Tab-separated table of C-alpha atoms and ligand atoms in Angstrom:
chain	number	residue	atom	x	y	z
G	1	MET	CA	-142.549	50.496	110.371
G	2	ALA	CA	-145.402	48.409	108.885
G	3	SER	CA	-147.013	45.421	110.906
G	4	THR	CA	-144.897	42.196	110.706
G	5	VAL	CA	-145.170	38.776	111.650
G	6	LEU	CA	-141.999	36.935	112.046
G	7	VAL	CA	-142.372	33.457	111.454
G	8	GLY	CA	-139.856	29.877	111.976
G	9	THR	CA	-138.906	28.648	108.450
G	10	GLN	CA	-137.564	25.483	109.393
G	11	TRP	CA	-137.642	23.173	112.714
G	12	GLY	CA	-137.268	26.290	114.966
G	13	ASP	CA	-134.278	27.845	116.520
G	14	GLU	CA	-133.730	29.589	113.460
G	15	GLY	CA	-132.930	33.148	115.493
G	16	LYS	CA	-135.974	34.455	115.738
G	17	GLY	CA	-135.060	35.556	119.218
G	18	LYS	CA	-132.025	37.681	117.989
G	19	ILE	CA	-133.951	39.157	114.858
G	20	CYS	CA	-137.297	39.778	116.762
G	21	ASP	CA	-135.075	41.920	119.657
G	22	LEU	CA	-133.154	43.152	116.917
G	23	ILE	CA	-136.567	45.037	115.254
G	24	ALA	CA	-138.272	45.222	118.249
G	25	GLY	CA	-137.256	48.577	119.051
G	26	ASP	CA	-139.208	50.019	115.554
G	27	PHE	CA	-142.261	48.680	116.710
G	28	ASP	CA	-144.973	49.865	118.962
G	29	CYS	CA	-145.650	46.412	120.366
G	30	VAL	CA	-144.687	42.552	120.042
G	31	VAL	CA	-147.344	39.756	120.676
G	32	ARG	CA	-146.730	36.207	120.902
G	33	TYR	CA	-149.389	34.275	119.042
G	34	GLN	CA	-148.825	30.673	119.697
G	35	GLY	CA	-147.071	28.205	121.732
G	36	GLY	CA	-145.885	28.543	125.070
G	37	ASN	CA	-142.901	27.500	127.586
G	38	ASN	CA	-141.773	24.772	124.624
G	39	ALA	CA	-140.329	27.848	123.190
G	40	GLY	CA	-136.598	29.213	124.123
G	41	HIS	CA	-135.742	32.299	121.928
G	42	THR	CA	-132.285	33.698	122.590
G	43	ILE	CA	-131.538	37.604	122.948
G	44	VAL	CA	-127.580	38.574	123.477
G	45	VAL	CA	-127.405	42.310	124.680
G	46	GLY	CA	-123.503	42.926	125.267
G	47	ASP	CA	-122.463	40.370	127.667
G	48	ARG	CA	-126.086	39.347	128.948
G	49	LYS	CA	-127.718	36.460	127.335
G	50	TYR	CA	-131.267	35.732	128.076
G	51	GLY	CA	-133.377	32.341	127.309
G	52	LEU	CA	-137.076	33.594	126.651
G	53	HIS	CA	-139.452	31.089	127.151
G	54	GLN	CA	-143.253	32.780	127.681
G	55	VAL	CA	-142.263	36.865	127.369
G	56	PRO	CA	-142.443	38.391	124.093
G	57	SER	CA	-138.547	39.196	122.524
G	58	GLY	CA	-139.866	42.592	122.854
G	59	ILE	CA	-139.598	42.989	126.508
G	60	MET	CA	-135.973	44.651	126.561
G	61	TYR	CA	-137.717	48.085	124.693
G	62	PRO	CA	-139.697	49.941	127.659
G	63	ASP	CA	-141.724	51.625	125.491
G	64	CYS	CA	-142.710	48.639	123.559
G	65	VAL	CA	-145.721	46.765	124.696
G	66	SER	CA	-145.340	43.235	125.046
G	67	VAL	CA	-148.432	40.868	124.536
G	68	ILE	CA	-148.889	36.978	125.300
G	69	GLY	CA	-151.921	36.460	122.906
G	70	ASN	CA	-155.015	34.403	123.080
G	71	GLY	CA	-153.299	31.668	120.822
G	72	CYS	CA	-150.506	30.958	123.305
G	73	VAL	CA	-150.500	28.653	126.311
G	74	VAL	CA	-149.120	29.822	129.513
G	75	ASN	CA	-147.311	28.082	132.376
G	76	PRO	CA	-147.836	30.618	135.261
G	77	ALA	CA	-145.119	29.408	137.321
G	78	VAL	CA	-142.658	29.631	134.407
G	79	LEU	CA	-144.024	33.586	133.217
G	80	LEU	CA	-143.603	34.661	137.087
G	81	GLU	CA	-139.813	33.497	136.937
G	82	GLU	CA	-139.426	35.418	133.814
G	83	ILE	CA	-141.207	38.398	135.405
G	84	ASP	CA	-138.697	38.520	138.366
G	85	MET	CA	-135.548	37.979	136.310
G	86	PHE	CA	-135.967	41.041	134.683
G	87	GLU	CA	-137.633	43.273	137.113
G	88	ARG	CA	-134.423	42.063	138.826
G	89	ASP	CA	-132.201	43.188	136.073
G	90	GLY	CA	-133.612	46.528	136.132
G	91	ILE	CA	-135.588	45.756	132.902
G	92	THR	CA	-139.295	46.802	133.127
G	93	THR	CA	-142.815	44.715	132.647
G	94	ALA	CA	-144.833	47.312	133.187
G	95	ASN	CA	-146.079	47.383	129.384
G	96	LEU	CA	-146.423	42.963	129.693
G	97	LYS	CA	-150.212	42.218	128.966
G	98	VAL	CA	-151.233	38.520	128.802
G	99	SER	CA	-154.507	37.512	127.370
G	100	GLY	CA	-157.607	36.537	129.634
G	101	ASN	CA	-158.162	34.021	126.929
G	102	ALA	CA	-154.840	32.038	126.521
G	103	HIS	CA	-154.833	28.743	128.098
G	104	VAL	CA	-153.105	27.576	131.186
G	105	ILE	CA	-150.842	25.021	131.592
G	106	MET	CA	-151.362	22.675	134.465
G	107	PRO	CA	-149.389	20.171	136.277
G	108	TYR	CA	-151.340	16.937	134.771
G	109	HIS	CA	-150.945	18.486	131.560
G	110	ILE	CA	-147.010	18.005	132.520
G	111	ASP	CA	-147.676	14.483	133.786
G	112	LEU	CA	-149.573	13.994	130.367
G	113	ASP	CA	-147.228	14.882	128.101
G	114	GLY	CA	-144.657	12.477	129.896
G	115	ALA	CA	-146.958	9.782	129.981
G	116	TYR	CA	-147.746	9.979	126.564
G	117	GLU	CA	-144.443	10.103	125.126
G	118	GLU	CA	-143.708	6.759	127.081
G	119	LEU	CA	-146.699	4.985	125.672
G	120	LEU	CA	-145.355	5.859	122.477
G	121	GLY	CA	-142.152	4.169	123.043
G	122	LYS	CA	-139.659	4.456	120.227
G	123	ASN	CA	-142.266	6.191	118.237
G	124	ASN	CA	-141.866	8.737	120.810
G	125	ILE	CA	-142.105	12.773	119.351
G	126	GLY	CA	-139.549	13.962	121.530
G	127	THR	CA	-141.657	16.432	123.095
G	128	THR	CA	-140.391	19.442	125.523
G	129	LYS	CA	-142.173	17.631	128.302
G	130	ARG	CA	-143.759	20.999	129.132
G	131	GLY	CA	-147.543	20.174	128.798
G	132	ILE	CA	-148.008	22.049	125.112
G	133	GLY	CA	-149.879	19.276	123.642
G	134	PRO	CA	-152.162	18.111	126.039
G	135	CYS	CA	-152.889	21.642	127.096
G	136	TYR	CA	-153.602	22.185	123.721
G	137	GLN	CA	-155.983	18.652	123.585
G	138	ASP	CA	-158.034	20.337	126.646
G	139	LYS	CA	-158.426	23.765	124.621
G	140	MET	CA	-160.265	21.965	121.616
G	141	ALA	CA	-162.215	19.617	123.576
G	142	ARG	CA	-163.383	22.654	125.440
G	143	ILE	CA	-162.266	21.669	129.180
G	144	GLY	CA	-159.100	24.170	129.223
G	145	LEU	CA	-158.694	26.155	131.673
G	146	ARG	CA	-157.810	30.081	130.613
G	147	MET	CA	-156.027	32.945	132.502
G	148	GLN	CA	-159.194	34.851	132.818
G	149	ASP	CA	-160.483	31.890	135.206
G	150	LEU	CA	-157.935	32.376	136.975
G	151	LEU	CA	-159.016	35.749	138.594
G	152	ASP	CA	-162.248	34.407	140.022
G	153	GLU	CA	-162.115	31.468	142.410
G	154	GLY	CA	-165.106	29.734	142.251
G	155	THR	CA	-165.496	30.203	138.504
G	156	PHE	CA	-161.775	28.370	138.466
G	157	ARG	CA	-163.070	26.081	140.851
G	158	ALA	CA	-166.013	24.728	138.908
G	159	LYS	CA	-163.934	24.536	135.868
G	160	LEU	CA	-161.374	22.705	137.456
G	161	GLU	CA	-163.765	20.063	138.916
G	162	VAL	CA	-165.263	19.431	135.051
G	163	ALA	CA	-161.522	19.288	133.639
G	164	LEU	CA	-160.512	16.639	136.657
G	165	ALA	CA	-163.163	14.657	136.384
G	166	ARG	CA	-161.600	13.786	132.636
G	167	VAL	CA	-158.075	13.786	133.505
G	168	ASN	CA	-158.026	12.280	136.651
G	169	PRO	CA	-159.321	8.636	134.922
G	170	GLN	CA	-156.930	9.179	133.051
G	171	LEU	CA	-153.656	9.525	135.305
G	172	ASP	CA	-155.112	6.562	137.410
G	173	ARG	CA	-156.417	4.053	135.508
G	174	ILE	CA	-154.336	4.846	132.280
G	175	PHE	CA	-150.869	5.537	133.500
G	176	GLY	CA	-151.177	4.366	136.988
G	177	MET	CA	-150.232	8.081	138.184
G	178	PRO	CA	-151.321	10.102	141.211
G	179	THR	CA	-154.303	12.272	140.667
G	180	TYR	CA	-155.364	15.670	141.540
G	181	THR	CA	-157.624	17.334	143.934
G	182	VAL	CA	-159.373	20.643	143.037
G	183	ASP	CA	-158.047	22.075	146.503
G	184	GLN	CA	-154.487	20.738	146.107
G	185	ILE	CA	-153.896	22.999	142.440
G	186	CYS	CA	-155.672	25.946	144.004
G	187	GLU	CA	-153.274	26.197	146.947
G	188	THR	CA	-150.419	26.430	144.138
G	189	TYR	CA	-152.296	28.215	141.447
G	190	LEU	CA	-154.076	31.233	143.225
G	191	PRO	CA	-151.443	32.826	144.895
G	192	MET	CA	-149.864	33.003	141.376
G	193	ALA	CA	-152.909	34.213	139.674
G	194	GLU	CA	-152.917	37.291	142.373
G	195	ARG	CA	-149.447	38.154	141.201
G	196	LEU	CA	-150.475	37.566	137.627
G	197	ARG	CA	-153.755	39.840	137.934
G	198	PRO	CA	-152.218	43.239	136.927
G	199	TYR	CA	-150.837	41.611	133.973
G	200	ILE	CA	-154.278	40.096	132.718
G	201	CYS	CA	-156.266	41.995	130.346
G	202	GLU	CA	-158.553	41.657	126.694
G	203	THR	CA	-155.522	41.689	124.350
G	204	GLY	CA	-157.549	41.582	121.561
G	205	ILE	CA	-159.022	45.268	122.550
G	206	LEU	CA	-155.538	46.274	123.160
G	207	LEU	CA	-154.150	45.510	119.796
G	208	ASN	CA	-156.966	46.603	117.629
G	209	ASP	CA	-157.003	50.270	119.665
G	210	LEU	CA	-153.055	50.128	118.548
G	211	VAL	CA	-153.783	49.338	115.037
G	212	GLU	CA	-157.005	52.045	114.724
G	213	GLU	CA	-153.843	55.083	116.576
G	214	GLY	CA	-151.732	53.238	113.742
G	215	LYS	CA	-149.041	52.125	115.593
G	216	SER	CA	-147.355	48.968	114.775
G	217	ILE	CA	-147.229	45.809	115.727
G	218	LEU	CA	-144.663	42.733	115.567
G	219	PHE	CA	-146.044	39.162	115.332
G	220	GLU	CA	-143.027	36.890	117.468
G	221	GLY	CA	-143.787	33.679	116.001
G	222	ALA	CA	-142.358	30.346	118.328
G	223	GLN	CA	-141.657	26.850	117.069
G	224	ALA	CA	-141.375	27.113	112.921
G	225	THR	CA	-143.456	25.890	109.515
G	226	LEU	CA	-142.035	22.138	109.697
G	227	LEU	CA	-143.538	21.918	113.684
G	228	ASP	CA	-146.633	23.658	112.547
G	229	ILE	CA	-149.758	20.839	113.183
G	230	ASP	CA	-150.861	21.530	110.013
G	231	HIS	CA	-148.151	22.371	107.757
G	232	GLY	CA	-145.193	20.709	109.387
G	233	THR	CA	-143.956	16.739	109.441
G	234	TYR	CA	-147.028	15.602	111.262
G	235	PRO	CA	-147.108	13.911	113.568
G	236	PHE	CA	-143.700	14.911	114.465
G	237	VAL	CA	-145.283	18.728	115.406
G	238	THR	CA	-146.198	20.680	117.950
G	239	SER	CA	-149.578	21.274	118.726
G	240	SER	CA	-149.999	24.949	117.435
G	241	ASN	CA	-150.425	27.176	114.055
G	242	CYS	CA	-146.431	28.541	113.673
G	243	THR	CA	-147.065	29.640	110.826
G	244	ALA	CA	-147.810	33.277	109.466
G	245	GLY	CA	-151.733	32.256	109.308
G	246	GLY	CA	-151.430	31.787	113.160
G	247	ALA	CA	-150.528	35.281	113.832
G	248	VAL	CA	-154.457	36.148	113.349
G	249	THR	CA	-156.051	33.555	114.828
G	250	GLY	CA	-153.715	33.908	118.046
G	251	SER	CA	-153.821	37.635	118.385
G	252	GLY	CA	-157.031	38.983	117.236
G	253	VAL	CA	-155.668	41.150	114.741
G	254	GLY	CA	-157.280	41.068	111.412
G	255	MET	CA	-155.485	40.124	108.607
G	256	LYS	CA	-155.557	43.524	106.489
G	257	ASN	CA	-153.757	44.834	109.480
G	258	VAL	CA	-150.279	42.671	108.567
G	259	ASP	CA	-148.092	43.794	106.003
G	260	ARG	CA	-144.915	41.579	106.106
G	261	VAL	CA	-144.000	38.065	106.836
G	262	LEU	CA	-140.454	37.820	107.851
G	263	GLY	CA	-139.503	34.468	107.944
G	264	ILE	CA	-136.351	33.455	109.919
G	265	MET	CA	-134.161	30.918	108.139
G	266	LYS	CA	-130.558	29.267	109.201
G	267	ALA	CA	-128.093	29.009	106.551
G	268	TYR	CA	-128.030	25.326	107.276
G	269	ILE	CA	-130.454	23.020	109.242
G	270	THR	CA	-131.267	22.003	113.048
G	271	ARG	CA	-134.140	19.852	114.482
G	272	VAL	CA	-134.152	18.709	117.978
G	273	GLY	CA	-137.023	15.966	118.693
G	274	SER	CA	-137.948	12.931	116.407
G	275	GLY	CA	-139.209	12.678	112.686
G	276	PRO	CA	-137.986	13.062	109.306
G	277	MET	CA	-135.296	15.281	108.148
G	278	PRO	CA	-133.885	14.467	104.705
G	279	THR	CA	-130.372	16.783	104.939
G	280	GLU	CA	-129.607	15.402	108.735
G	281	LEU	CA	-125.970	14.407	109.154
G	282	SER	CA	-124.893	12.610	111.850
G	283	TYR	CA	-122.579	13.510	114.464
G	284	GLU	CA	-120.013	11.128	113.184
G	285	GLU	CA	-120.580	12.404	109.432
G	286	GLU	CA	-120.389	15.965	110.450
G	287	ALA	CA	-116.244	16.525	109.994
G	288	GLY	CA	-115.017	18.451	113.130
G	289	HIS	CA	-118.834	18.681	114.468
G	290	THR	CA	-118.418	22.863	113.044
G	291	LEU	CA	-122.297	23.255	112.803
G	292	THR	CA	-123.272	21.150	116.294
G	293	GLU	CA	-120.241	22.879	118.193
G	294	VAL	CA	-119.208	25.892	116.274
G	295	GLY	CA	-122.997	26.707	115.742
G	296	ALA	CA	-123.792	26.132	119.394
G	297	GLU	CA	-126.714	23.600	118.730
G	298	TYR	CA	-128.111	22.933	122.251
G	299	GLY	CA	-131.577	23.451	122.961
G	300	VAL	CA	-132.137	26.742	125.023
G	301	THR	CA	-135.232	24.938	126.587
G	302	THR	CA	-134.093	21.109	127.218
G	303	GLY	CA	-130.487	21.158	126.646
G	304	ARG	CA	-130.818	18.832	123.798
G	305	ARG	CA	-128.276	18.449	121.288
G	306	ARG	CA	-129.802	19.796	118.178
G	307	ARG	CA	-129.732	17.199	115.172
G	308	CYS	CA	-127.723	19.348	112.114
G	309	GLY	CA	-127.875	19.278	108.315
G	310	TRP	CA	-127.052	20.991	105.811
G	311	PHE	CA	-129.489	23.615	104.239
G	312	ASP	CA	-133.017	22.152	102.548
G	313	GLY	CA	-133.710	24.710	99.713
G	314	VAL	CA	-136.886	22.140	99.036
G	315	ILE	CA	-137.813	22.946	103.001
G	316	ALA	CA	-136.788	26.905	102.276
G	317	ARG	CA	-139.612	27.302	99.225
G	318	TYR	CA	-142.336	25.467	101.114
G	319	ALA	CA	-141.983	27.920	104.110
G	320	THR	CA	-141.745	30.952	101.520
G	321	ARG	CA	-145.070	29.503	100.376
G	322	VAL	CA	-146.957	28.522	102.955
G	323	ASN	CA	-146.016	31.741	105.225
G	324	GLY	CA	-146.597	33.682	102.367
G	325	LEU	CA	-142.653	35.407	103.109
G	326	THR	CA	-141.959	38.983	102.171
G	327	ASP	CA	-138.417	38.403	103.193
G	328	ILE	CA	-136.094	36.744	104.784
G	329	ALA	CA	-133.609	36.889	107.465
G	330	LEU	CA	-130.679	34.604	107.056
G	331	THR	CA	-128.597	33.726	110.171
G	332	LYS	CA	-125.740	31.880	111.447
G	333	LEU	CA	-123.808	32.369	108.132
G	334	ASP	CA	-120.648	33.119	110.250
G	335	VAL	CA	-121.272	28.824	111.224
G	336	LEU	CA	-120.187	28.080	107.924
G	337	SER	CA	-117.154	29.884	107.585
G	338	ALA	CA	-115.102	26.589	108.272
G	339	PHE	CA	-115.969	24.366	105.549
G	340	ASP	CA	-113.585	24.084	101.953
G	341	THR	CA	-117.139	23.539	100.218
G	342	ILE	CA	-120.902	23.925	101.454
G	343	LYS	CA	-123.308	21.783	100.183
G	344	VAL	CA	-127.229	22.886	99.562
G	345	CYS	CA	-130.330	20.652	98.869
G	346	VAL	CA	-132.191	21.796	95.901
G	347	ALA	CA	-134.429	18.516	95.127
G	348	TYR	CA	-135.215	15.224	97.210
G	349	GLU	CA	-135.019	11.513	94.983
G	350	CYS	CA	-137.428	8.902	96.483
G	351	ASP	CA	-137.943	5.264	94.493
G	352	GLY	CA	-136.836	7.056	91.397
G	353	ALA	CA	-139.058	9.929	91.696
G	354	ARG	CA	-137.882	13.305	91.882
G	355	TYR	CA	-139.485	16.383	94.328
G	356	THR	CA	-138.671	19.973	94.086
G	357	SER	CA	-141.477	20.615	96.574
G	358	VAL	CA	-142.492	19.007	99.791
G	359	PRO	CA	-143.934	15.893	98.839
G	360	GLU	CA	-147.285	15.661	100.730
G	361	HIS	CA	-147.023	11.625	101.683
G	362	GLN	CA	-145.442	11.011	104.932
G	363	ALA	CA	-143.565	7.999	103.843
G	364	VAL	CA	-142.013	9.919	100.827
G	365	PHE	CA	-140.543	12.645	102.998
G	366	ALA	CA	-139.625	10.106	105.498
G	367	ASN	CA	-137.274	7.972	102.534
G	368	ALA	CA	-136.451	11.194	100.718
G	369	VAL	CA	-132.678	11.493	99.606
G	370	PRO	CA	-131.368	15.329	99.063
G	371	VAL	CA	-129.915	16.191	95.692
G	372	TYR	CA	-127.523	18.383	96.547
G	373	GLU	CA	-125.319	21.423	94.812
G	374	GLU	CA	-121.776	22.253	96.226
G	375	LEU	CA	-120.648	25.783	96.461
G	376	PRO	CA	-117.367	27.097	97.296
G	377	GLY	CA	-116.600	28.236	101.160
G	378	TRP	CA	-114.742	31.490	102.092
G	379	LYS	CA	-112.595	30.203	105.093
G	380	CYS	CA	-112.558	33.059	106.845
G	381	ASP	CA	-113.702	35.029	110.065
G	382	ILE	CA	-117.088	37.147	108.637
G	383	THR	CA	-118.287	37.896	112.508
G	384	GLY	CA	-117.184	41.297	111.969
G	385	CYS	CA	-118.414	42.437	108.912
G	386	ARG	CA	-121.430	44.486	108.542
G	387	THR	CA	-122.519	45.395	105.243
G	388	PHE	CA	-123.167	43.029	101.988
G	389	GLU	CA	-119.935	44.399	100.050
G	390	GLU	CA	-117.681	43.317	103.304
G	391	LEU	CA	-118.465	39.593	102.984
G	392	PRO	CA	-116.295	37.716	100.990
G	393	VAL	CA	-117.462	37.048	97.408
G	394	GLU	CA	-118.130	33.432	97.971
G	395	ALA	CA	-120.179	34.417	100.843
G	396	GLN	CA	-122.052	36.556	98.949
G	397	ASP	CA	-122.754	34.352	96.209
G	398	TYR	CA	-124.094	31.813	99.144
G	399	VAL	CA	-126.625	34.251	100.080
G	400	ARG	CA	-127.488	35.187	96.741
G	401	ARG	CA	-128.022	31.453	95.674
G	402	LEU	CA	-130.548	30.490	99.050
G	403	GLU	CA	-132.447	33.752	98.120
G	404	GLU	CA	-132.878	32.227	94.160
G	405	ILE	CA	-133.982	28.752	95.844
G	406	ALA	CA	-136.359	30.280	98.208
G	407	GLY	CA	-137.675	32.219	95.945
G	408	CYS	CA	-137.700	35.725	98.124
G	409	ARG	CA	-135.281	38.541	99.117
G	410	ILE	CA	-133.223	37.765	101.958
G	411	SER	CA	-133.273	41.217	103.699
G	412	PHE	CA	-131.287	40.389	106.824
G	413	VAL	CA	-127.423	38.591	107.221
G	414	ALA	CA	-126.492	37.515	110.817
G	415	VAL	CA	-123.068	36.799	111.432
G	416	GLY	CA	-123.092	36.262	115.141
G	417	PRO	CA	-125.542	36.587	118.277
G	418	ASP	CA	-125.378	40.338	118.685
G	419	ARG	CA	-127.750	42.482	117.956
G	420	GLU	CA	-124.841	44.264	116.348
G	421	GLN	CA	-123.610	41.169	114.457
G	422	THR	CA	-126.183	41.886	111.631
G	423	ILE	CA	-125.935	42.869	108.076
G	424	ASN	CA	-129.515	44.785	106.776
G	425	ARG	CA	-129.546	44.809	103.161
G	426	PHE	CA	-133.275	45.471	102.425
G	427	TRP	CA	-135.307	46.318	105.766
G	428	LYS	CA	-136.653	49.734	106.113
V	501	GDP	P1	-135.133	31.025	117.831
V	501	GDP	O1	-135.579	30.073	119.166
V	501	GDP	O2	-135.558	30.938	116.908
V	501	GDP	O3	-134.921	32.267	119.297
V	501	GDP	O4	-133.422	30.454	118.268
V	501	GDP	P2	-132.392	29.979	119.574
V	501	GDP	O5	-132.183	30.942	120.370
V	501	GDP	O6	-133.217	28.682	119.972
V	501	GDP	O7	-131.241	29.698	118.840
V	501	GDP	C1	-130.377	30.681	118.079
V	501	GDP	C2	-129.274	30.586	118.822
V	501	GDP	O8	-128.273	31.171	117.889
V	501	GDP	C3	-129.248	31.165	119.668
V	501	GDP	O9	-127.886	30.505	120.906
V	501	GDP	C4	-128.438	32.581	119.413
V	501	GDP	O10	-127.640	33.552	120.012
V	501	GDP	C5	-127.757	31.832	118.087
V	501	GDP	N1	-127.710	32.960	117.206
V	501	GDP	C6	-128.532	33.856	116.441
V	501	GDP	N2	-128.029	34.432	115.212
V	501	GDP	C7	-126.902	33.577	115.365
V	501	GDP	C8	-125.492	34.079	114.088
V	501	GDP	O11	-126.043	34.483	113.360
V	501	GDP	N3	-124.437	33.889	114.374
V	501	GDP	C9	-124.746	32.861	115.319
V	501	GDP	N4	-123.321	32.208	115.504
V	501	GDP	N5	-124.905	32.822	116.445
V	501	GDP	C10	-126.583	32.753	116.240
V	502	IMO	P1	-138.187	27.906	119.374
V	502	IMO	O1	-139.450	28.441	119.541
V	502	IMO	C1	-137.446	23.778	118.372
V	502	IMO	C2	-140.160	20.244	118.661
V	502	IMO	C3	-140.114	19.642	119.980
V	502	IMO	C4	-140.467	18.038	119.400
V	502	IMO	C5	-141.988	18.925	119.016
V	502	IMO	C6	-143.255	19.153	119.668
V	502	IMO	O2	-137.195	27.775	120.512
V	502	IMO	O3	-137.792	27.211	118.141
V	502	IMO	P2	-143.604	20.099	121.981
V	502	IMO	O4	-143.093	19.821	123.586
V	502	IMO	O5	-143.733	21.855	121.512
V	502	IMO	O6	-144.918	19.248	121.798
V	502	IMO	O7	-142.954	19.245	121.308
V	502	IMO	O8	-141.517	20.455	118.745
V	502	IMO	N1	-140.572	21.757	119.111
V	502	IMO	C7	-139.125	22.953	119.302
V	502	IMO	N2	-138.221	22.161	118.487
V	502	IMO	N3	-137.387	24.662	119.096
V	502	IMO	C8	-138.546	24.985	119.676
V	502	IMO	O9	-139.285	26.419	119.786
V	502	IMO	C9	-139.683	23.968	119.828
V	502	IMO	N4	-140.594	24.121	120.436
V	502	IMO	C10	-140.940	22.594	120.442
V	502	IMO	O10	-138.604	19.232	120.168
V	502	IMO	O11	-140.008	17.719	118.253
V	503	MG	MG1	-135.497	27.835	120.262
C-alpha cells in the first residue's frame, strides 16, 4: 500500500477515525502528526465503540506500529487512560511509540486555555479547553517541555523552573489564579513518566527505517483543513497545521515518501466552536433536526452539539487544492436519506460579488451568503448498500456531483459508522 496522508477537509469530525481504522490494516504504521486530545476519533467495530483522543486509530491492528509524532502535544494522563482502556480490552499497546520531541500538556496550559477564552468573552474561539493552544504557544516560545524531558528528573525540573518563571506571573497577576511549584508538578508528572518511559523513543528514526525497509505509513490527521492555523478560518482555528503538509513536519518523514492524500469529507457540514460557517442551518431551520439527531452530531471530546449545514462545495474545492488531495472518502451519506431534496453550496455571494473559491478576507467569508443548487433526494435506507451500483440513482448522482464540484475522485462512500458500512469505489 502506498504511504498516504489522511486529512480532515472541513471543520473536523468528518469520520477520520472510521476511515483510518478501515484502511489501517493495509499499512505497517499509523502516525498522528499534530494536535492532541482535542481530537475525538470514533472507531466502531461490531458492538464496541471507542472514542480516541491521543492514540492513533491504527491501534486495533496488533501488527501495525502506532506512532504519536513530534508534531503532537500529549496529555500524559489522557494517554495513560487510553493505554489502560485498550489493555483492559485485550488490545495490545506494545507497538505504540511516542516521539521524545512531542510537547507535554501541563496543568497550567489547561488553566490558561480556560482563562484566555473567558477574557475573549463573546469573541471566544470555543476551544476544547484541553490546553492545546497554550501548549503550542510555549512550544513556539521555546519554553515547552517535551516527552524526552520527562525521562530525566534533573532536566525536567530545570526546564519547568524556566517555564514557571513566565507562566506563574500570568496566572497570578493577570488572571488571579493559583500558581504552580516545580515540586507540585513533579509529584504528578514523574510517576506518569515512569509508566510512559517504554513508549517514548526517536520516532523520526523509527519511521524512516520503516520507509527504507519499503514499509507503508498512514499519516492520521486530526482536526481539519478549515481549523488549520495557516489555512483555516483564523482566528477560529486550532493551533497546529492539520493540512497535509503538517504530516511531514509533524513526523520527520520526507515529502518524497508520501504518495497519496485522502481527504475525509462529510456529505454535509458540521462545526463545533465559534467562527463563520456559510451553510449553517440553525437547529430550528433544520427540519426534523435530521442532520443533528440522525447524524448524532454531538462532540466526542466535549459533548457539545455540533453546528450543522448543507455541503459546502467552495470549501471542498479549497480542501482539494490546499491538501493536494488524490482521493476523497465521503462519509455519512446515509444521514441525508430523509430529505426530499438536498442542497449543495456551489458559490458564495457577498456585497454583490460572487466567489467560487474561499475568499481570503475574513470579513467577506463571515458575511458570505451561499448560492445553492438543489438535488433530488432518494428517501430510502442505504445503510445496507455495499457497492456503488446498489445505491439509488439519486444517491449516485449526488456523489458524482460532489466529485465534480470538489475536483477530486470520491474513492470511498461511507453509509454507516461500522467498518463494514463502506463502499470502496476506487481505493486499492
Ligand atoms: P473524526 O473526528 O473525523 O474521527 O470524526 P468523529 O468520530 O468525531 O465523528 C464522526 C461520527 O460519525 C462518529 O460518531 C462516527 O462513528 C460516525 N460515522 C462515521 N462515518 C459514518 C457514516 O458513514 N454514517 C454514519 N451514520 N455515521 C458515521
Ligand atoms: P477531530 O480530530 C472538531 C475546534 C474547537 C475550536 C477550535 C480550537 O475530532 O476532528 P482547540 O481546543 O483545538 O484550541 O480548539 O478547534 N476543534 C475541533 N473541532 N473536531 C476536532 O477534532 C477539533 N479539535 C479542535 O471546537 O473551535
Ligand atoms: Mg472528532
